[in-house]
PDB file of C-alpha atoms in Angstrom:
ATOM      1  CA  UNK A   1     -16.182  -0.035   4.316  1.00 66.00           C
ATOM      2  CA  UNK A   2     -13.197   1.632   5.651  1.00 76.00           C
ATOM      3  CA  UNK A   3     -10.043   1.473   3.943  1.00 79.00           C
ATOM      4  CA  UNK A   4      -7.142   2.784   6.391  1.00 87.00           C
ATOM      5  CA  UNK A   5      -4.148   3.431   5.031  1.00 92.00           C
ATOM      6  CA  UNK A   6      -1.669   3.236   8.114  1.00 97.00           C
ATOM      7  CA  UNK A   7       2.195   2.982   7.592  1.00 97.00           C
ATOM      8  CA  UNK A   8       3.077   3.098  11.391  1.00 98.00           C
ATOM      9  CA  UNK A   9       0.523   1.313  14.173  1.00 98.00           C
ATOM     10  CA  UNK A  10       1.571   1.050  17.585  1.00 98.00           C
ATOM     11  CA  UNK A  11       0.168  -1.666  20.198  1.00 98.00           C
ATOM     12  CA  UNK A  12       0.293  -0.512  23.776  1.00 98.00           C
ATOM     13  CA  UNK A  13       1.373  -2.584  26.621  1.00 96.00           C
ATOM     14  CA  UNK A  14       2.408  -0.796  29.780  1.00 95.00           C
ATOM     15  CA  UNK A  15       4.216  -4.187  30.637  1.00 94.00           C
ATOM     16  CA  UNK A  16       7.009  -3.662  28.405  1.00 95.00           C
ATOM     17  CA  UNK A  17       7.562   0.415  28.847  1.00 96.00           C
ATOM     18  CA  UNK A  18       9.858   0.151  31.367  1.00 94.00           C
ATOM     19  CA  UNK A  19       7.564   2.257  33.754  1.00 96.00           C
ATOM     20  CA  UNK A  20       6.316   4.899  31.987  1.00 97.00           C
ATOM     21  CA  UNK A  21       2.701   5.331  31.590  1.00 97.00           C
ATOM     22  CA  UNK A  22       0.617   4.565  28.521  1.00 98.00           C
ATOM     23  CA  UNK A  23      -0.437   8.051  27.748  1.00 98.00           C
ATOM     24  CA  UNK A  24       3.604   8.917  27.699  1.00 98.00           C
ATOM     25  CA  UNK A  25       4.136   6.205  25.462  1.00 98.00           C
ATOM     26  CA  UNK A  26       1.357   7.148  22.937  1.00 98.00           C
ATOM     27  CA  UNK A  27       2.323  11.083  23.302  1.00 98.00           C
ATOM     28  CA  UNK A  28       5.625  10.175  22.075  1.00 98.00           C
ATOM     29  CA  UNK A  29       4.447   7.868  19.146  1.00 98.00           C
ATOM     30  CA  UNK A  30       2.184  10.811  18.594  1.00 98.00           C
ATOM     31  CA  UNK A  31       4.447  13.333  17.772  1.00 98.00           C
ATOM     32  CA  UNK A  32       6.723  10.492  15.842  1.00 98.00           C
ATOM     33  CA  UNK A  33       3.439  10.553  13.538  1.00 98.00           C
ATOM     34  CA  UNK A  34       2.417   7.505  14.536  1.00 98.00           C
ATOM     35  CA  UNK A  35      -1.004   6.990  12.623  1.00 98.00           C
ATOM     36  CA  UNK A  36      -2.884   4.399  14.539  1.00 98.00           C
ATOM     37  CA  UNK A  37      -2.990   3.587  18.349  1.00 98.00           C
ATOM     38  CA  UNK A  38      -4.111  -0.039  19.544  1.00 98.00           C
ATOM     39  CA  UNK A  39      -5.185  -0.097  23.331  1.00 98.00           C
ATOM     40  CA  UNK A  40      -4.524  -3.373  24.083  1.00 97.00           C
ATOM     41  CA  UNK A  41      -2.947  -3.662  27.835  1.00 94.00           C
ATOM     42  CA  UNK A  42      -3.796  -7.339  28.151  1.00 90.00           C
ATOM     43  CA  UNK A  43      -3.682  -8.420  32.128  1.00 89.00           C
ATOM     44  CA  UNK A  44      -5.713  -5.305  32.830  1.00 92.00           C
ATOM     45  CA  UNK A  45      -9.267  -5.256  33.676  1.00 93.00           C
ATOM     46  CA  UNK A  46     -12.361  -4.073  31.657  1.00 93.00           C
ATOM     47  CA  UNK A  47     -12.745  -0.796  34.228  1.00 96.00           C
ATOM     48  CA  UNK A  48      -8.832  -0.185  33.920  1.00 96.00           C
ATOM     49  CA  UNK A  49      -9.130  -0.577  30.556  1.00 97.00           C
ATOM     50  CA  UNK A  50     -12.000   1.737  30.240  1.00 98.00           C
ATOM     51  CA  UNK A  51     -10.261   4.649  32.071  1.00 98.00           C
ATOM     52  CA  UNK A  52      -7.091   4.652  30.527  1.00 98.00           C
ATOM     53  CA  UNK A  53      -9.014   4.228  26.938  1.00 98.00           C
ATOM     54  CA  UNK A  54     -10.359   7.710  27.997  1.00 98.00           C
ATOM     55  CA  UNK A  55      -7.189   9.202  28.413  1.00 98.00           C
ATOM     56  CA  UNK A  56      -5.620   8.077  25.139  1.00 98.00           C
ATOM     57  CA  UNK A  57      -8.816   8.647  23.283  1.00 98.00           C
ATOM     58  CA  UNK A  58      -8.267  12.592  24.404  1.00 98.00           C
ATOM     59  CA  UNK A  59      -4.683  12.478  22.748  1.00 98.00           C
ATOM     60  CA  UNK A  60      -5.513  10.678  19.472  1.00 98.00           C
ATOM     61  CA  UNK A  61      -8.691  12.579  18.995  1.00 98.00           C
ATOM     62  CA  UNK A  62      -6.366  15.989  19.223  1.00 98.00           C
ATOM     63  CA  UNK A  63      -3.864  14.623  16.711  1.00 98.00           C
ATOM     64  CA  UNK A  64      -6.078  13.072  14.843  1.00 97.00           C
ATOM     65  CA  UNK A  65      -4.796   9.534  15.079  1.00 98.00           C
ATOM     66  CA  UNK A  66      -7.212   6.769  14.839  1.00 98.00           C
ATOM     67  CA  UNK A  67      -7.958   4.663  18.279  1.00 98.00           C
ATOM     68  CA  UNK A  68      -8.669   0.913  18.119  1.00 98.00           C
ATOM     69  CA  UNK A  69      -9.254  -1.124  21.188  1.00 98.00           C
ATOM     70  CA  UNK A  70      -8.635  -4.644  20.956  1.00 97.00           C
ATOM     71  CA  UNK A  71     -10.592  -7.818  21.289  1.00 95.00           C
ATOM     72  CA  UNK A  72     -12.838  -5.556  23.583  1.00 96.00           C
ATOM     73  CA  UNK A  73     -15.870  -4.390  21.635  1.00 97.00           C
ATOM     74  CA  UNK A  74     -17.615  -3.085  25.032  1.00 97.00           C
ATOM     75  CA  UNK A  75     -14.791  -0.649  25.655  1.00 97.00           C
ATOM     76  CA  UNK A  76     -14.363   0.429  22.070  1.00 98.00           C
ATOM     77  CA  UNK A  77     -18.239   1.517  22.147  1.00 97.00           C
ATOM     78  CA  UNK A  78     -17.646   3.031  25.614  1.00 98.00           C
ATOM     79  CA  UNK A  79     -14.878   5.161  24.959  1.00 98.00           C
ATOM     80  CA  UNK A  80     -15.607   6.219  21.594  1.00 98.00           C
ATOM     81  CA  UNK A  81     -12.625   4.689  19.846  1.00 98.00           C
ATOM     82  CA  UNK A  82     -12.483   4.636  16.045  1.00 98.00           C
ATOM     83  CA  UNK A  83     -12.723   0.937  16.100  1.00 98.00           C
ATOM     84  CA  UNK A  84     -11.700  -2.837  16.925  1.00 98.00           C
ATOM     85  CA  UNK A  85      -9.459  -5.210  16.589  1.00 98.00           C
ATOM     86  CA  UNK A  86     -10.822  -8.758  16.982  1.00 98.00           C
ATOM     87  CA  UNK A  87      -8.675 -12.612  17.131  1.00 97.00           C
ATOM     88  CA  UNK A  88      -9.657 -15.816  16.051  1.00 96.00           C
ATOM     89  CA  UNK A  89     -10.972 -16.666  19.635  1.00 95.00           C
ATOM     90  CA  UNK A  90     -12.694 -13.210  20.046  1.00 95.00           C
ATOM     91  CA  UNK A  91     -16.121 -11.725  18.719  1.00 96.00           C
ATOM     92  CA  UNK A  92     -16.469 -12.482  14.917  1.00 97.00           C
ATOM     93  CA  UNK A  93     -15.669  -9.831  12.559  1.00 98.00           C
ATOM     94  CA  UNK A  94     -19.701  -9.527  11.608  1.00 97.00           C
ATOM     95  CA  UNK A  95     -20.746  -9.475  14.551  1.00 98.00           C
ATOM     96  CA  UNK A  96     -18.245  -6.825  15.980  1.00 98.00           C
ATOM     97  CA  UNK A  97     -19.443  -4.818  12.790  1.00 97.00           C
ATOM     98  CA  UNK A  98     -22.882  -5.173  14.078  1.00 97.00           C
ATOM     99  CA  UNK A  99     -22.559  -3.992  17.452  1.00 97.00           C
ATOM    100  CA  UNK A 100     -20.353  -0.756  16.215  1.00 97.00           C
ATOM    101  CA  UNK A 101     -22.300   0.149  13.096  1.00 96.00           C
ATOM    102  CA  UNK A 102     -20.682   0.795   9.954  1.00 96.00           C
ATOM    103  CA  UNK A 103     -18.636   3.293  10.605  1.00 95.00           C
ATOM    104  CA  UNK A 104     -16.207   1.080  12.817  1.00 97.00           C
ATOM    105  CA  UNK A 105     -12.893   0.485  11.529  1.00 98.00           C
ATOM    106  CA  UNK A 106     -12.986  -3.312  12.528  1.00 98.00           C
ATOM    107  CA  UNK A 107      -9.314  -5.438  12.090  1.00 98.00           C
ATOM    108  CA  UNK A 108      -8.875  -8.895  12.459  1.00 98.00           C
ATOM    109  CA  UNK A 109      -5.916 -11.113  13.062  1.00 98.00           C
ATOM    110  CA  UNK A 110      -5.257 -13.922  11.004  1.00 97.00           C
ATOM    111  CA  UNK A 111      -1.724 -16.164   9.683  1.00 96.00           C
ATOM    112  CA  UNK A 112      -3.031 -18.290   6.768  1.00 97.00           C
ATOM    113  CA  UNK A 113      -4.400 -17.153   3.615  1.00 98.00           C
ATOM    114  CA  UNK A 114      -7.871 -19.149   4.592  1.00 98.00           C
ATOM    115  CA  UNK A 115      -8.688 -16.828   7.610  1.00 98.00           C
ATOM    116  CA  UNK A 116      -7.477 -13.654   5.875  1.00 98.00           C
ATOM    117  CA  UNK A 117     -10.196 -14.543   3.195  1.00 98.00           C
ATOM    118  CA  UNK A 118     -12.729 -14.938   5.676  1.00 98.00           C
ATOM    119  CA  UNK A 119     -11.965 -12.351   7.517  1.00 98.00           C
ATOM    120  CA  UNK A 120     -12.024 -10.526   4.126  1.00 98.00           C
ATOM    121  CA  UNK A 121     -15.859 -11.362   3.326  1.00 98.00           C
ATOM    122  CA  UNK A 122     -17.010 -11.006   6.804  1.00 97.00           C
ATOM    123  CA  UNK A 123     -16.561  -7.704   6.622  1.00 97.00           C
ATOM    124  CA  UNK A 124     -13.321  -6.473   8.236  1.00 97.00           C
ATOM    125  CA  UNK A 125     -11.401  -3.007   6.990  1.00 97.00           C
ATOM    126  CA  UNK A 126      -8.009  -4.247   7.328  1.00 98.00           C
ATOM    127  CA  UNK A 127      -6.057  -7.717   8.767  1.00 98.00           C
ATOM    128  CA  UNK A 128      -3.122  -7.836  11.049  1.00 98.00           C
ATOM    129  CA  UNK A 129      -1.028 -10.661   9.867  1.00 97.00           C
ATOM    130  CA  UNK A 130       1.469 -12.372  11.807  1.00 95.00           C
ATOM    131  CA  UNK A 131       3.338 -13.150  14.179  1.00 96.00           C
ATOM    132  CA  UNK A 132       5.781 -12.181  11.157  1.00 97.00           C
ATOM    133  CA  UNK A 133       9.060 -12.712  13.099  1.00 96.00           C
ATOM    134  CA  UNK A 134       7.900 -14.365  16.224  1.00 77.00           C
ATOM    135  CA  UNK A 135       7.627 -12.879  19.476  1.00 67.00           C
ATOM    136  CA  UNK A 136       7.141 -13.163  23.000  1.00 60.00           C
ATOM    137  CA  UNK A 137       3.386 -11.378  22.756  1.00 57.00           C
ATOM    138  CA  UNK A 138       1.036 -14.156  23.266  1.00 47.00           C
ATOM    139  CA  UNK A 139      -1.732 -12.524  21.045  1.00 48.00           C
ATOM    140  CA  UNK A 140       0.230 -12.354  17.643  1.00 48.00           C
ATOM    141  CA  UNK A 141       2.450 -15.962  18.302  1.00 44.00           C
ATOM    142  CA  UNK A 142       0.590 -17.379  16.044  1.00 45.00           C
ATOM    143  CA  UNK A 143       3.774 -19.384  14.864  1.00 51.00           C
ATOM    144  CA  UNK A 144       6.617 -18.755  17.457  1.00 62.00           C
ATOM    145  CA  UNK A 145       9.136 -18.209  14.651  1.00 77.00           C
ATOM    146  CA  UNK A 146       7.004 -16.172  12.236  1.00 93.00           C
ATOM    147  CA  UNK A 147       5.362 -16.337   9.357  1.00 96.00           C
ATOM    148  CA  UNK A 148       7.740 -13.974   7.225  1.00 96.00           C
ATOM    149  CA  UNK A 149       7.337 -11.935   4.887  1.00 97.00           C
ATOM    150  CA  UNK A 150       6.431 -14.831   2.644  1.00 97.00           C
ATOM    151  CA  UNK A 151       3.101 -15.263   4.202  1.00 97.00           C
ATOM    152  CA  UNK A 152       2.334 -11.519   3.667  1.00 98.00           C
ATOM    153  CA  UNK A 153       2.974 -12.007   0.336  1.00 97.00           C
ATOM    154  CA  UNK A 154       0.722 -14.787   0.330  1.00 98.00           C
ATOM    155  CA  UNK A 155      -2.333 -12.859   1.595  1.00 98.00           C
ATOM    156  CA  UNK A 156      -1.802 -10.008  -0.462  1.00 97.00           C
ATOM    157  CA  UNK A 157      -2.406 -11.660  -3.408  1.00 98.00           C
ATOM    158  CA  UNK A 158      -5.424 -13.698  -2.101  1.00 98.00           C
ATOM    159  CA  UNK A 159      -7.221 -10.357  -0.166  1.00 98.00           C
ATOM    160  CA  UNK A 160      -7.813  -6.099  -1.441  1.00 97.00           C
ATOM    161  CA  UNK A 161      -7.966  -4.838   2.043  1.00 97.00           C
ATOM    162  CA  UNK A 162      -5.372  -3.427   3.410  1.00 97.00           C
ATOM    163  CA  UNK A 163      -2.445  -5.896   5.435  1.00 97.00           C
ATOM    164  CA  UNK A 164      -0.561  -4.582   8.919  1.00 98.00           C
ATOM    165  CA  UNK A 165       2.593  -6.872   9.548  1.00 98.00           C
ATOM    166  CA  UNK A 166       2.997  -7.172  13.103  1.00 97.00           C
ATOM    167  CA  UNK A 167       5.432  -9.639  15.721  1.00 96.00           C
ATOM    168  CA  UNK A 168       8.760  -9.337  15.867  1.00 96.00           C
ATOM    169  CA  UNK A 169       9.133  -6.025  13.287  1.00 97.00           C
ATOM    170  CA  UNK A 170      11.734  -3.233  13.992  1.00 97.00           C
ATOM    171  CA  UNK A 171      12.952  -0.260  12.131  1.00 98.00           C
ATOM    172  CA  UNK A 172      15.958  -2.431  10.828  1.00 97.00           C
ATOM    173  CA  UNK A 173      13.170  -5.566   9.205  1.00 97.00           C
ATOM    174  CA  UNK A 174      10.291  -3.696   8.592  1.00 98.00           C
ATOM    175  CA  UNK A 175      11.245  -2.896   4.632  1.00 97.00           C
ATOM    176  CA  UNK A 176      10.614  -6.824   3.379  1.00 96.00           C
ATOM    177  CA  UNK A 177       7.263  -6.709   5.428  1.00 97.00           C
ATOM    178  CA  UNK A 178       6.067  -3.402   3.168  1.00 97.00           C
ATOM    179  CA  UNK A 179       7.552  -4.899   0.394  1.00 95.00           C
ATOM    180  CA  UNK A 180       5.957  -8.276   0.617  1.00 96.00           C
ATOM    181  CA  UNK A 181       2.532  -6.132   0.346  1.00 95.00           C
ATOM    182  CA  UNK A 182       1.779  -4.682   3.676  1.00 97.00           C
ATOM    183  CA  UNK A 183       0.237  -1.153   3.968  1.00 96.00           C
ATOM    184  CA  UNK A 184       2.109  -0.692   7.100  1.00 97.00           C
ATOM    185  CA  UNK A 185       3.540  -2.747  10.527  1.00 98.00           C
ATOM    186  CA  UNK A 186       2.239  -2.983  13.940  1.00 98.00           C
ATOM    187  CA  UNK A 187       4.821  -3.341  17.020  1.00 98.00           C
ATOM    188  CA  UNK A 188       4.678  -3.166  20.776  1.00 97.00           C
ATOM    189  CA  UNK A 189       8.057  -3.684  22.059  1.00 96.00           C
ATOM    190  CA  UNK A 190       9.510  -1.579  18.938  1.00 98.00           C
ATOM    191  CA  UNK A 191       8.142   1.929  20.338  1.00 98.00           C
ATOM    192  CA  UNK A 192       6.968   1.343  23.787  1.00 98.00           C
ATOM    193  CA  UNK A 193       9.931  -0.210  24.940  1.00 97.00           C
ATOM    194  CA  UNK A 194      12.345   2.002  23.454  1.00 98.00           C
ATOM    195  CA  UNK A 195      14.344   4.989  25.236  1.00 97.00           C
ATOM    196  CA  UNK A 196      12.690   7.659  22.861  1.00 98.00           C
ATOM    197  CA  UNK A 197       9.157   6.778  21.656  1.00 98.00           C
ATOM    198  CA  UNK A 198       9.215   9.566  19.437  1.00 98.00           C
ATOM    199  CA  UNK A 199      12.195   8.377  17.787  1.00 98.00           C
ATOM    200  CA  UNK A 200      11.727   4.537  17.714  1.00 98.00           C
ATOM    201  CA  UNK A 201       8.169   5.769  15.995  1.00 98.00           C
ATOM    202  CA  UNK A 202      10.447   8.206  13.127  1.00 98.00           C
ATOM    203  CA  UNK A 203      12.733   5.459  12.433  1.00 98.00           C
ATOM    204  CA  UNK A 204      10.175   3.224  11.823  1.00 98.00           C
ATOM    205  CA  UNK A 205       8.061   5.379   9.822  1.00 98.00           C
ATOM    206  CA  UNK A 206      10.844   5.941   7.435  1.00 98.00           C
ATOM    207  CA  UNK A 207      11.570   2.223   6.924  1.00 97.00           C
ATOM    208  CA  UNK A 208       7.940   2.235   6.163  1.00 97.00           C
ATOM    209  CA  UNK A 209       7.803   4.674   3.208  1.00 96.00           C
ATOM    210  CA  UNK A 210      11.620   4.127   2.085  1.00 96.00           C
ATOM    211  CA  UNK A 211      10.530   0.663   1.188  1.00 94.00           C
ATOM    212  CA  UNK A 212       7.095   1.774  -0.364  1.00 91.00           C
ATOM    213  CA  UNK A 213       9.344   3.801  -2.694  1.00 90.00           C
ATOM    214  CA  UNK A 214      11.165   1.200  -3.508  1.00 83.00           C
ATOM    215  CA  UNK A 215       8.398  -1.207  -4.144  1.00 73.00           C
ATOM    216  CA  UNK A 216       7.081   1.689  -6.287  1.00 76.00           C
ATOM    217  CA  UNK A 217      10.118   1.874  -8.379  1.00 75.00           C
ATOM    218  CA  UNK A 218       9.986  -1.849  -8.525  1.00 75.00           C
ATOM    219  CA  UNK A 219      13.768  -2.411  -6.557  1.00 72.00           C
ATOM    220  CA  UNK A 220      14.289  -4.551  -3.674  1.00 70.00           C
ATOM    221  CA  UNK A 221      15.651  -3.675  -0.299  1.00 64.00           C
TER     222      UNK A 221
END
């Protein structure tokens, strides 16, 4: 199994980037040191998809950053991408791992500690838990005003794979999240929507690993 060890994940949604393209979005969370890209882009088709996969596959394969396209295990095959990222409603986890061999890094979503233990023993690398704060993305609401850090907590104790925190998190409430047990948060809005990618990515980062310390050295936030 694969064991990735991510502190800063970023979700892309061209929706919410106030113009600018995908590949500018991910070239800025690049050189932020962003260390894994999600190519989500719901609303767009499996051809769009496909094509712009191609073109951020090209940057993350140069920077070494690890690609994972979600729910769509088609284009994650077709592009080359380093894995997938499956829902409750999409392919199951084992079945995803089939299709990509075992090599994939394959991530599921879950919000209870039941489904994180599935997901645990069907196989997947890592989960993405939330929504942790809520948000507007339809994918991770899985409770409109989060799960919190709490729930992380929760799952970390029940599961040994690695946890991404992801709904709602920012640079200012990601510490609790890493705290709580997570290996690292996932955002959208938090990068993509931000005036300087590169930054919003930094800031976040060091939330990241300034809580980690803190956890290590057994203080709270």
């Amino acid at each position: 199994m694969n064991f990735p060890n991510w502190r800063t994940y970023l979700v892309t949604q061209a929706s919410v980037s106030a113009g600018r393209s995908t590949p500018e979005i991910v070239r800025g969370a690049i050189d932020g040191g962003v260390d894994a890209v999600q190519l989500r882009e719901k609303g767009t088709d499996a051809r769009s998809r496909y094509e712009l996969g191609l073109e951020v596959r090209e940057l993350t394969a140069e920077a070494g950053v690890d690609l994972i396209v979600n729910d769509r295990v088609d284009v994650a095959k077709a592009i080359d991408a380093d894995g997938v990222h499956v829902g409750q409603s999409d392919l199951p986890v084992a079945v995803a791992r089939d299709l990509l061999g075992p090599e994939a890094i394959v991530g599921c979503s879950t919000s209870t500690v039941e489904e994180a233990e599935r997901a645990e023993a069907d196989g997947a690398d890592y989960l993405g838990i939330g929504a942790i704060y809520g948000t507007s993305s339809k994918d991770v609401a899985a409770d409109k005003d989060g799960v919190g850090p709490e729930r992380v907590a929760e799952i970390a104790d029940a599961v040994s794979i690695p946890i991404v925190g992801i709904g709602g998190v920012t640079a200012d409430n990601a510490g609790p999240v890493a705290q709580a047990g997570a290996t690292g948060v996932a955002v959208i809005s938090a990068i993509t929507a931000a005036d300087d990618p590169t930054a919003a990515t930094e800031a976040l980062a060091t939330a990241v690993e300034t809580a980690k310390e803190l956890e290590e050295r057994g203080e709270k936030q």
